[in-house]
Amino acid sequence: MSHDSPPSPITAQAGTALKGRLRPPGDKSISHRAIILGLLSLGETRIEGLLEGDDVLRTAAAAKALGAGIDRDGDGRWRVRGVGVGGLSDPAGVLDFGNAGTGSRLMMGVVGGHPVTATFDGDASLRKRPMRRILDPLVEMGVSVVEQAEGGRVPLTLRGPREAVPITYESPVASAQVKSAVLLAGLNAPGVTTVVEAAATRDHTERMLRLFGATVEVEAIGPGGHGRRIALTGQPTLTATDVVVPADPSSAAFAMVAGLIVPGSEVVIEGVMMNPLRTGLMTTLVEMGGDIERLNEREEGGETVADLRVRHSRLKGVAVPPERAPAMIDEYPVLAVAAACAEGTTRMQGLHELRVKESDRLAAVAAGLKANGVSHVVEGDDLIVHGDGGAPQGGGTVETHLDHRIAMAFLVLGMVARAPVTVDDGAMIATSYPAFLADMRALGAGLAA
Ligand SMILES: O=C(O)C1=C[C@@H](OP(=O)(O)O)[C@@H](O)[C@H](O)C1
Ligand SMILES: C=C(OP(=O)(O)O)C(=O)O
């Protein structure tokens, strides 16, 4: 998959109700981290349920280039033989992360903690994304930015110091990627590396570091205890372990919204991770009147998972508070689609971080809504969608700007709209959800590629 290939448009059209069961792919955040901690530990890490999307495959290739032994045993079953904290070697070529913000930024942290030199690059989308948020703390830790594209972007080359300096970093952005990069660099620093975040972001790095044997202390701070102080003791011996990757709530989001808005639907989405720092969309959809039942809650791979039964529902507009953004950051495009089908106004507040994802998602969502006759307005960093409870007009072609979530969200809109909806390029869907078309077709969705 490359951004140089000709675009592959996909059209969705409304048809019958969606029925059946599906298991979304493994969580993307956890998949990246399982490979990375596999690289940094001693012994062999066995992973089950790994997301085999392009983003994660790029992380695996980078881990290999930095010294790991990597084998694929079968669907989602991978083994990583690590080099241990401090054991990285200089990669022979450029580390190309394709479309992946998470893979590239977390690996910048890994490289930054080691006396190695590596060049990071990616596709046209990644080349636009801000990396200063990662470079700033890494420079404080002693990393040299040997080369960078204008404005602190990839392609860029980092040289890690002989010994990284442990720092206390107050992150100016609510970003799990920033937090994780600093902690991963801190792994090879003597002493305690601390990250302070004003609002808690997904905590998969902290949880997995502990699973591999690191000492990580987490304290709730700030008004309402919404912030976190995370302290990692550097230079641990990480020990390889087995990781079972739960299904990705950000991928489950598409079938969840489709099940709610396509009349007559009833779908069960299996094994979805219920980490409270990832369930903001579900909270919002339930507030909108969505019929989502959590069945068979259980522990898998250190996370609570559940099967979700979703039935078609009459949704109403709600206000989504800005403090919920970290727990549903990647789900706003598909929430906007749910809002387009709801009765009344949905106000999504505090979406500034959406502007620096694979595309400017605030602009891309607004353009997609406009192309399909959905009444909406962008006010500063807020998106306000007006629905009348009926099926949206549809009939538009949506520009996806190399963004998988924009593509999938608007295909869901097409499953209910009065006229078919086309996305200009579905290629990037393979970064996070390679089986999306097959899974949605199995439920009965009308998707033509
Ligand atoms: O840490 C992670 O795995 C991720 C963090 C989020 O990004 P930010 O850290 O930029 O908010 C999210 O949007 C991304 O899809 C995955
Ligand atoms: C923002 C996303 O990913 P990344 O930052 O890893 O490119 C996403 O998957 O929606």
Coordinates of C-alpha atoms and ligand atoms in Angstrom, one line a residue:
M1 CA 0.0 0.0 0.0
S2 CA 1.4 3.3 -0.9
H3 CA 0.1 6.8 -1.4
D4 CA 1.5 6.7 -4.9
S5 CA -0.9 4.0 -6.1
P6 CA -4.1 5.1 -8.0
P7 CA -6.9 5.9 -5.6
S8 CA -9.5 3.1 -4.9
P9 CA -12.9 4.7 -4.5
I10 CA -15.6 2.8 -2.5
T11 CA -19.4 3.5 -2.6
A12 CA -21.8 2.6 0.2
Q13 CA -25.6 2.4 -0.3
A14 CA -28.5 1.9 2.0
G15 CA -30.1 -1.5 1.8
T16 CA -31.3 -4.1 4.3
A17 CA -30.8 -4.1 8.1
L18 CA -27.4 -5.1 9.4
K19 CA -27.5 -8.4 11.3
G20 CA -25.0 -10.8 12.8
R21 CA -21.8 -10.9 14.8
L22 CA -18.3 -9.6 14.1
R23 CA -15.0 -9.4 15.9
P24 CA -13.1 -6.2 15.1
P25 CA -9.3 -6.4 14.7
G26 CA -6.8 -6.2 17.5
D27 CA -6.3 -2.8 19.2
K28 CA -3.9 -0.7 17.2
S29 CA -2.5 1.1 20.3
I30 CA -1.8 -2.1 22.1
S31 CA -0.4 -3.8 19.0
H32 CA 2.2 -1.1 18.4
R33 CA 3.2 -1.3 22.1
A34 CA 3.4 -5.1 22.2
I35 CA 6.0 -5.0 19.4
I36 CA 7.9 -2.1 20.9
L37 CA 8.1 -3.6 24.4
G38 CA 9.0 -7.0 22.8
L39 CA 11.9 -5.2 21.2
L40 CA 13.0 -3.7 24.5
S41 CA 12.8 -6.9 26.6
L42 CA 14.9 -10.0 27.0
G43 CA 13.5 -13.2 25.8
E44 CA 10.7 -14.0 23.4
T45 CA 7.3 -12.2 23.5
R46 CA 4.4 -14.0 22.1
I47 CA 1.6 -11.9 20.8
E48 CA -1.9 -13.1 19.9
G49 CA -4.5 -11.1 18.1
L50 CA -2.0 -8.5 16.8
L51 CA -3.6 -6.0 14.4
E52 CA -2.0 -6.8 11.0
G53 CA -2.7 -3.4 9.6
D54 CA -0.1 -1.4 7.7
D55 CA 0.6 0.9 10.6
V56 CA 1.6 -2.0 12.9
L57 CA 3.5 -3.9 10.2
R58 CA 5.7 -0.8 9.8
T59 CA 6.4 -0.8 13.6
A60 CA 7.3 -4.4 13.3
A61 CA 9.7 -3.7 10.4
A62 CA 11.3 -0.8 12.4
A63 CA 11.7 -3.1 15.5
K64 CA 13.5 -5.6 13.2
A65 CA 15.7 -2.9 11.8
L66 CA 16.7 -1.9 15.4
G67 CA 17.7 -5.5 16.3
A68 CA 14.6 -7.5 17.2
G69 CA 14.0 -11.0 15.8
I70 CA 10.4 -11.1 14.5
D71 CA 8.4 -14.1 13.3
R72 CA 4.8 -14.4 12.2
D73 CA 3.3 -17.8 13.1
G74 CA -0.2 -17.4 11.8
D75 CA -3.2 -15.0 11.8
G76 CA -2.4 -12.4 14.5
R77 CA 0.2 -14.7 16.1
W78 CA 3.6 -13.1 16.3
R79 CA 6.9 -13.7 18.2
V80 CA 9.4 -10.9 19.0
R81 CA 12.8 -11.7 20.4
G82 CA 14.0 -8.6 22.1
V83 CA 17.4 -7.0 22.6
G84 CA 16.6 -5.5 26.1
V85 CA 16.7 -1.9 27.3
G86 CA 20.0 -0.5 26.1
G87 CA 20.5 -3.1 23.4
L88 CA 19.4 -1.4 20.2
S89 CA 21.6 -1.2 17.1
D90 CA 21.8 1.4 14.4
P91 CA 19.2 0.6 11.7
A92 CA 20.7 0.1 8.2
G93 CA 18.1 2.2 6.3
V94 CA 15.4 4.8 6.8
L95 CA 12.6 3.8 9.2
D96 CA 9.5 4.3 7.1
F97 CA 6.3 4.5 9.2
G98 CA 3.9 5.0 6.3
N99 CA 0.7 6.6 7.7
A100 CA 1.4 6.0 11.4
G101 CA 1.6 8.7 13.9
T102 CA 1.7 6.3 16.8
G103 CA 4.4 4.0 15.4
S104 CA 6.7 6.9 14.4
R105 CA 6.3 8.9 17.6
L106 CA 6.7 6.0 20.0
M107 CA 9.8 4.8 18.1
M108 CA 11.3 8.3 18.3
G109 CA 11.1 7.8 22.1
V110 CA 12.7 4.4 21.9
V111 CA 15.6 5.6 19.6
G112 CA 16.0 8.8 21.7
G113 CA 16.8 6.7 24.8
H114 CA 19.6 4.9 23.0
P115 CA 23.0 5.9 21.6
V116 CA 21.9 5.1 18.0
T117 CA 21.1 7.3 15.0
A118 CA 17.9 6.7 13.0
T119 CA 16.0 8.5 10.2
F120 CA 12.2 8.5 10.4
D121 CA 10.0 9.1 7.4
G122 CA 6.4 8.4 6.3
D123 CA 3.8 9.1 3.6
A124 CA 2.4 12.4 2.5
S125 CA 0.0 12.5 5.5
L126 CA 2.7 11.7 8.1
R127 CA 5.0 14.3 6.6
K128 CA 2.5 17.0 7.5
R129 CA 2.0 16.0 11.1
P130 CA 3.7 17.9 14.0
M131 CA 6.7 16.1 15.6
R132 CA 8.0 19.0 17.7
R133 CA 5.7 17.8 20.5
I134 CA 8.0 14.7 20.6
L135 CA 11.3 16.4 19.7
D136 CA 11.0 19.1 22.5
P137 CA 11.0 16.7 25.5
L138 CA 13.5 14.4 23.7
V139 CA 16.0 17.3 23.3
E140 CA 15.6 17.9 27.0
M141 CA 16.6 14.3 27.6
G142 CA 19.8 14.8 25.5
V143 CA 18.7 13.8 22.0
S144 CA 20.2 15.5 19.0
V145 CA 17.9 16.3 16.1
V146 CA 20.4 15.9 13.3
E147 CA 18.0 16.8 10.5
Q148 CA 14.4 17.6 10.2
A149 CA 11.9 18.8 7.6
E150 CA 10.5 22.4 8.0
G151 CA 8.5 22.9 11.2
G152 CA 9.8 19.8 12.9
R153 CA 8.4 17.2 10.6
V154 CA 9.5 13.9 9.0
P155 CA 11.8 13.1 7.3
L156 CA 14.0 13.6 10.4
T157 CA 17.1 12.1 11.9
L158 CA 17.6 11.6 15.6
R159 CA 20.8 10.7 17.5
G160 CA 20.3 9.5 21.0
P161 CA 22.8 10.5 23.8
R162 CA 25.2 8.1 25.5
E163 CA 23.0 8.2 28.5
A164 CA 19.5 9.8 28.4
V165 CA 18.7 12.4 31.1
P166 CA 15.6 11.5 33.2
I167 CA 13.2 14.5 33.2
T168 CA 9.9 15.6 34.6
Y169 CA 7.7 16.6 31.6
E170 CA 4.5 18.6 31.8
S171 CA 2.9 17.7 28.5
P172 CA 1.4 20.8 26.9
V173 CA -1.0 18.6 24.8
A174 CA -3.3 15.8 25.8
S175 CA -1.5 13.1 23.9
A176 CA -0.8 9.5 24.7
Q177 CA 1.8 9.5 22.0
V178 CA 3.8 12.3 23.7
K179 CA 3.5 10.7 27.1
S180 CA 4.6 7.3 25.7
A181 CA 7.6 8.7 23.8
V182 CA 8.9 10.3 26.9
L183 CA 8.4 7.2 29.0
L184 CA 10.0 5.0 26.4
A185 CA 13.0 7.3 26.2
G186 CA 13.1 7.3 30.0
L187 CA 13.4 3.5 30.1
N188 CA 17.1 3.8 29.4
A189 CA 17.7 6.8 31.6
P190 CA 19.2 6.4 35.1
G191 CA 16.6 7.6 37.7
V192 CA 13.0 8.5 37.5
T193 CA 11.3 10.0 34.4
T194 CA 8.0 11.6 35.1
V195 CA 5.2 12.8 32.8
V196 CA 2.5 15.1 34.1
E197 CA -0.7 15.3 32.0
A198 CA -3.5 17.7 32.7
A199 CA -6.1 15.2 31.4
A200 CA -5.6 11.5 31.4
T201 CA -5.0 9.9 28.0
R202 CA -5.0 6.2 27.1
D203 CA -2.8 4.3 29.5
H204 CA -1.7 1.3 27.5
T205 CA 2.0 2.2 27.7
E206 CA 1.9 2.4 31.5
R207 CA 0.0 -0.9 31.8
M208 CA 2.2 -2.8 29.4
L209 CA 5.4 -1.4 31.0
R210 CA 4.3 -2.9 34.2
L211 CA 3.4 -6.2 32.5
F212 CA 7.0 -6.4 31.2
G213 CA 8.4 -5.8 34.7
A214 CA 9.0 -2.0 34.9
T215 CA 8.1 0.1 38.0
V216 CA 5.5 2.7 37.0
E217 CA 3.7 4.8 39.6
V218 CA 0.6 6.6 38.6
E219 CA -1.2 9.3 40.7
A220 CA -4.4 11.1 39.9
I221 CA -4.0 14.8 40.1
G222 CA -5.7 18.1 39.4
P223 CA -9.3 19.2 39.6
G224 CA -11.6 16.2 39.8
G225 CA -8.5 13.9 39.7
H226 CA -8.7 14.1 35.9
G227 CA -4.9 14.6 35.4
R228 CA -2.1 12.1 35.9
R229 CA 1.5 12.0 37.2
I230 CA 3.3 9.0 35.9
A231 CA 6.7 8.1 37.2
L232 CA 8.9 5.4 35.6
T233 CA 12.0 4.1 37.2
G234 CA 14.6 3.9 34.5
Q235 CA 16.9 1.1 33.4
P236 CA 14.8 -1.9 34.4
T237 CA 15.3 -5.3 33.0
L238 CA 12.2 -5.9 31.0
T239 CA 11.2 -9.5 30.6
A240 CA 9.5 -10.9 27.5
T241 CA 5.9 -11.8 28.2
D242 CA 2.8 -13.0 26.4
V243 CA 0.3 -10.4 25.2
V244 CA -3.3 -11.0 24.1
V245 CA -4.6 -8.0 22.1
P246 CA -8.3 -7.2 22.7
A247 CA -10.5 -6.0 19.9
D248 CA -10.1 -2.3 19.1
P249 CA -12.9 0.0 20.3
S250 CA -11.9 2.5 17.7
S251 CA -12.6 0.0 14.9
A252 CA -15.7 -1.4 16.7
A253 CA -17.0 2.2 16.5
F254 CA -18.0 1.8 12.8
A255 CA -20.2 -1.3 13.3
M256 CA -21.5 0.3 16.5
V257 CA -22.7 3.4 14.8
A258 CA -23.9 1.5 11.7
G259 CA -26.0 -0.8 13.9
L260 CA -27.6 2.2 15.6
I261 CA -28.5 4.1 12.5
V262 CA -29.5 1.5 9.9
P263 CA -33.2 0.7 10.5
G264 CA -33.9 -2.8 11.8
S265 CA -30.3 -3.6 12.6
E266 CA -29.1 -5.8 15.5
V267 CA -25.4 -6.7 15.6
V268 CA -23.1 -8.2 18.3
I269 CA -19.5 -6.9 18.3
E270 CA -17.3 -9.3 20.1
G271 CA -14.4 -8.9 22.6
V272 CA -14.2 -5.1 22.5
M273 CA -11.8 -3.5 25.0
M274 CA -13.6 -1.5 27.6
N275 CA -10.7 0.5 29.0
P276 CA -12.5 3.6 30.4
L277 CA -9.9 5.9 28.6
R278 CA -11.3 4.5 25.3
T279 CA -15.0 4.3 25.8
G280 CA -16.0 7.9 25.3
L281 CA -17.9 7.1 22.1
M282 CA -20.0 4.5 23.8
T283 CA -20.8 6.8 26.6
T284 CA -21.9 9.5 24.1
L285 CA -24.0 7.1 22.0
V286 CA -25.8 5.8 25.1
E287 CA -26.5 9.4 26.1
M288 CA -28.0 9.9 22.6
G289 CA -30.4 7.1 23.2
G290 CA -28.4 4.3 21.6
D291 CA -29.4 0.8 22.6
I292 CA -26.0 -0.8 23.4
E293 CA -25.8 -3.7 25.9
R294 CA -22.6 -4.9 27.4
L295 CA -22.6 -8.7 27.5
N296 CA -20.3 -11.2 28.9
E297 CA -17.8 -8.8 30.5
R298 CA -14.5 -10.5 31.2
E299 CA -10.8 -10.0 31.6
E300 CA -8.5 -10.6 28.6
G301 CA -4.9 -9.7 28.4
G302 CA -5.1 -7.4 31.4
E303 CA -8.1 -5.4 30.0
T304 CA -11.8 -5.7 30.6
V305 CA -13.5 -6.7 27.3
A306 CA -17.2 -7.2 26.5
D307 CA -19.5 -8.3 23.7
L308 CA -21.7 -5.4 22.7
R309 CA -25.2 -5.9 21.4
V310 CA -26.3 -2.9 19.3
R311 CA -29.8 -2.4 18.1
H312 CA -31.2 0.3 15.8
S313 CA -32.2 3.3 17.9
R314 CA -33.8 6.7 17.5
L315 CA -30.9 9.0 18.5
K316 CA -31.2 12.5 19.8
G317 CA -28.6 15.3 19.7
V318 CA -26.4 15.9 22.8
A319 CA -23.6 18.1 24.0
V320 CA -20.3 16.3 24.1
P321 CA -18.0 18.0 26.7
P322 CA -14.4 18.8 25.8
E323 CA -13.0 16.8 28.7
R324 CA -14.3 13.6 27.0
A325 CA -12.1 14.2 23.9
P326 CA -9.1 12.1 25.0
A327 CA -11.4 9.1 25.6
M328 CA -12.9 9.3 22.1
I329 CA -10.4 11.2 20.1
D330 CA -10.4 9.0 17.0
E331 CA -14.1 8.4 17.1
Y332 CA -15.4 12.0 16.3
P333 CA -15.7 11.4 12.5
V334 CA -18.1 8.5 13.1
L335 CA -19.9 10.3 15.9
A336 CA -20.5 13.1 13.4
V337 CA -22.2 10.5 11.3
A338 CA -24.4 9.4 14.2
A339 CA -25.2 13.0 14.9
A340 CA -26.3 13.5 11.2
C341 CA -28.9 10.8 11.8
A342 CA -30.0 12.0 15.3
E343 CA -32.9 14.4 16.0
G344 CA -31.7 17.7 17.2
T345 CA -28.3 19.3 17.6
T346 CA -25.1 17.6 18.6
R347 CA -22.3 19.9 19.8
M348 CA -18.8 18.4 19.9
Q349 CA -16.5 20.7 21.8
G350 CA -12.8 21.1 22.1
L351 CA -11.7 19.3 18.9
H352 CA -8.4 21.1 18.2
E353 CA -6.3 17.9 18.2
L354 CA -8.4 16.6 15.3
R355 CA -6.7 19.1 13.1
V356 CA -3.3 17.2 13.4
K357 CA -4.4 13.7 12.8
E358 CA -3.9 11.8 9.5
S359 CA -5.8 14.7 8.0
D360 CA -7.3 17.9 9.4
R361 CA -10.3 15.8 10.6
L362 CA -12.4 18.8 11.6
A363 CA -12.2 20.2 8.1
A364 CA -12.5 16.8 6.4
V365 CA -15.6 15.9 8.4
A366 CA -17.2 19.2 7.7
A367 CA -16.5 18.9 4.0
G368 CA -17.9 15.3 4.0
L369 CA -21.1 16.4 5.8
K370 CA -21.5 19.3 3.4
A371 CA -21.1 17.0 0.3
N372 CA -23.9 14.9 1.7
G373 CA -26.4 17.6 2.6
V374 CA -25.9 17.5 6.4
S375 CA -26.5 20.7 8.2
H376 CA -23.6 21.7 10.4
V377 CA -21.3 24.5 11.5
V378 CA -17.7 24.6 12.7
E379 CA -17.3 27.3 15.5
G380 CA -13.6 27.6 16.5
D381 CA -12.7 24.0 17.6
D382 CA -16.3 22.9 18.0
L383 CA -18.4 20.9 15.5
I384 CA -22.1 21.4 15.6
V385 CA -24.3 19.0 13.6
H386 CA -28.0 19.4 13.1
G387 CA -30.1 16.3 12.4
D388 CA -33.8 15.9 11.9
G389 CA -33.9 12.3 12.8
G390 CA -34.4 11.2 9.2
A391 CA -31.9 9.6 6.8
P392 CA -29.4 12.2 5.5
Q393 CA -29.5 13.2 1.9
G394 CA -26.2 11.6 0.8
G395 CA -25.1 11.5 -2.8
G396 CA -21.8 13.1 -2.3
T397 CA -18.2 12.1 -2.9
V398 CA -16.0 12.5 0.2
E399 CA -12.3 13.5 0.0
T400 CA -10.5 11.3 2.5
H401 CA -7.0 13.0 2.5
L402 CA -5.2 9.7 3.2
D403 CA -7.3 9.3 6.3
H404 CA -8.7 5.8 7.1
R405 CA -11.2 7.1 9.7
I406 CA -12.7 9.6 7.3
A407 CA -13.1 6.8 4.7
M408 CA -14.8 4.4 7.1
A409 CA -17.0 7.0 8.8
F410 CA -18.5 8.3 5.6
L411 CA -19.1 4.7 4.3
V412 CA -21.2 4.2 7.4
L413 CA -23.1 7.4 6.4
G414 CA -23.7 5.8 3.0
M415 CA -25.3 2.8 4.6
V416 CA -28.3 4.9 5.7
A417 CA -28.3 7.9 3.4
R418 CA -31.0 8.4 0.8
A419 CA -28.5 8.4 -2.1
P420 CA -25.2 6.4 -2.2
V421 CA -22.1 8.0 -0.7
T422 CA -18.6 7.6 -2.3
V423 CA -15.3 8.0 -0.7
D424 CA -12.5 9.0 -3.1
D425 CA -9.9 6.5 -1.8
G426 CA -10.3 3.5 0.5
A427 CA -6.7 2.4 0.4
M428 CA -5.8 3.8 3.9
I429 CA -8.5 1.6 5.6
A430 CA -5.8 -1.1 5.5
T431 CA -3.7 0.9 8.1
S432 CA -6.1 0.1 10.9
Y433 CA -8.9 -2.3 9.7
P434 CA -7.9 -4.4 6.7
A435 CA -11.0 -6.5 6.9
F436 CA -13.4 -3.6 7.2
L437 CA -15.2 -4.2 3.9
A438 CA -15.5 -7.9 4.4
D439 CA -16.7 -7.5 8.0
M440 CA -19.4 -4.9 7.1
R441 CA -20.5 -6.8 4.0
A442 CA -20.9 -9.9 6.2
L443 CA -23.4 -7.9 8.3
G444 CA -25.3 -7.0 5.1
A445 CA -23.8 -3.6 4.2
G446 CA -23.9 -2.6 0.5
L447 CA -20.3 -1.6 -0.3
A448 CA -19.0 -1.5 -3.8
A449 CA -15.2 -1.1 -4.3
Ligands
LIG1 O1 -1.1 6.4 21.8 C1 -1.8 6.0 20.9 O2 -1.8 4.7 20.6 C2 -2.7 6.9 20.2 C3 -3.0 8.1 20.7 C4 -3.9 9.1 20.1 O3 -3.1 10.1 19.5 P1 -2.5 11.4 20.3 O4 -1.5 10.9 21.3 O5 -1.9 12.3 19.3 O6 -3.7 12.0 20.9 C5 -4.7 8.5 19.0 O7 -5.3 9.5 18.2 C6 -4.0 7.5 18.1 O8 -4.8 6.9 17.2 C7 -3.4 6.4 19.0
LIG2 C1 -4.8 9.2 14.8 C2 -4.7 7.9 14.5 O1 -3.6 7.2 14.4 P1 -2.0 7.7 14.3 O2 -1.9 8.9 15.2 O3 -1.3 6.5 14.9 O4 -1.7 7.9 12.9 C3 -5.9 7.1 14.2 O5 -5.8 5.8 14.1 O6 -7.1 7.6 14.1

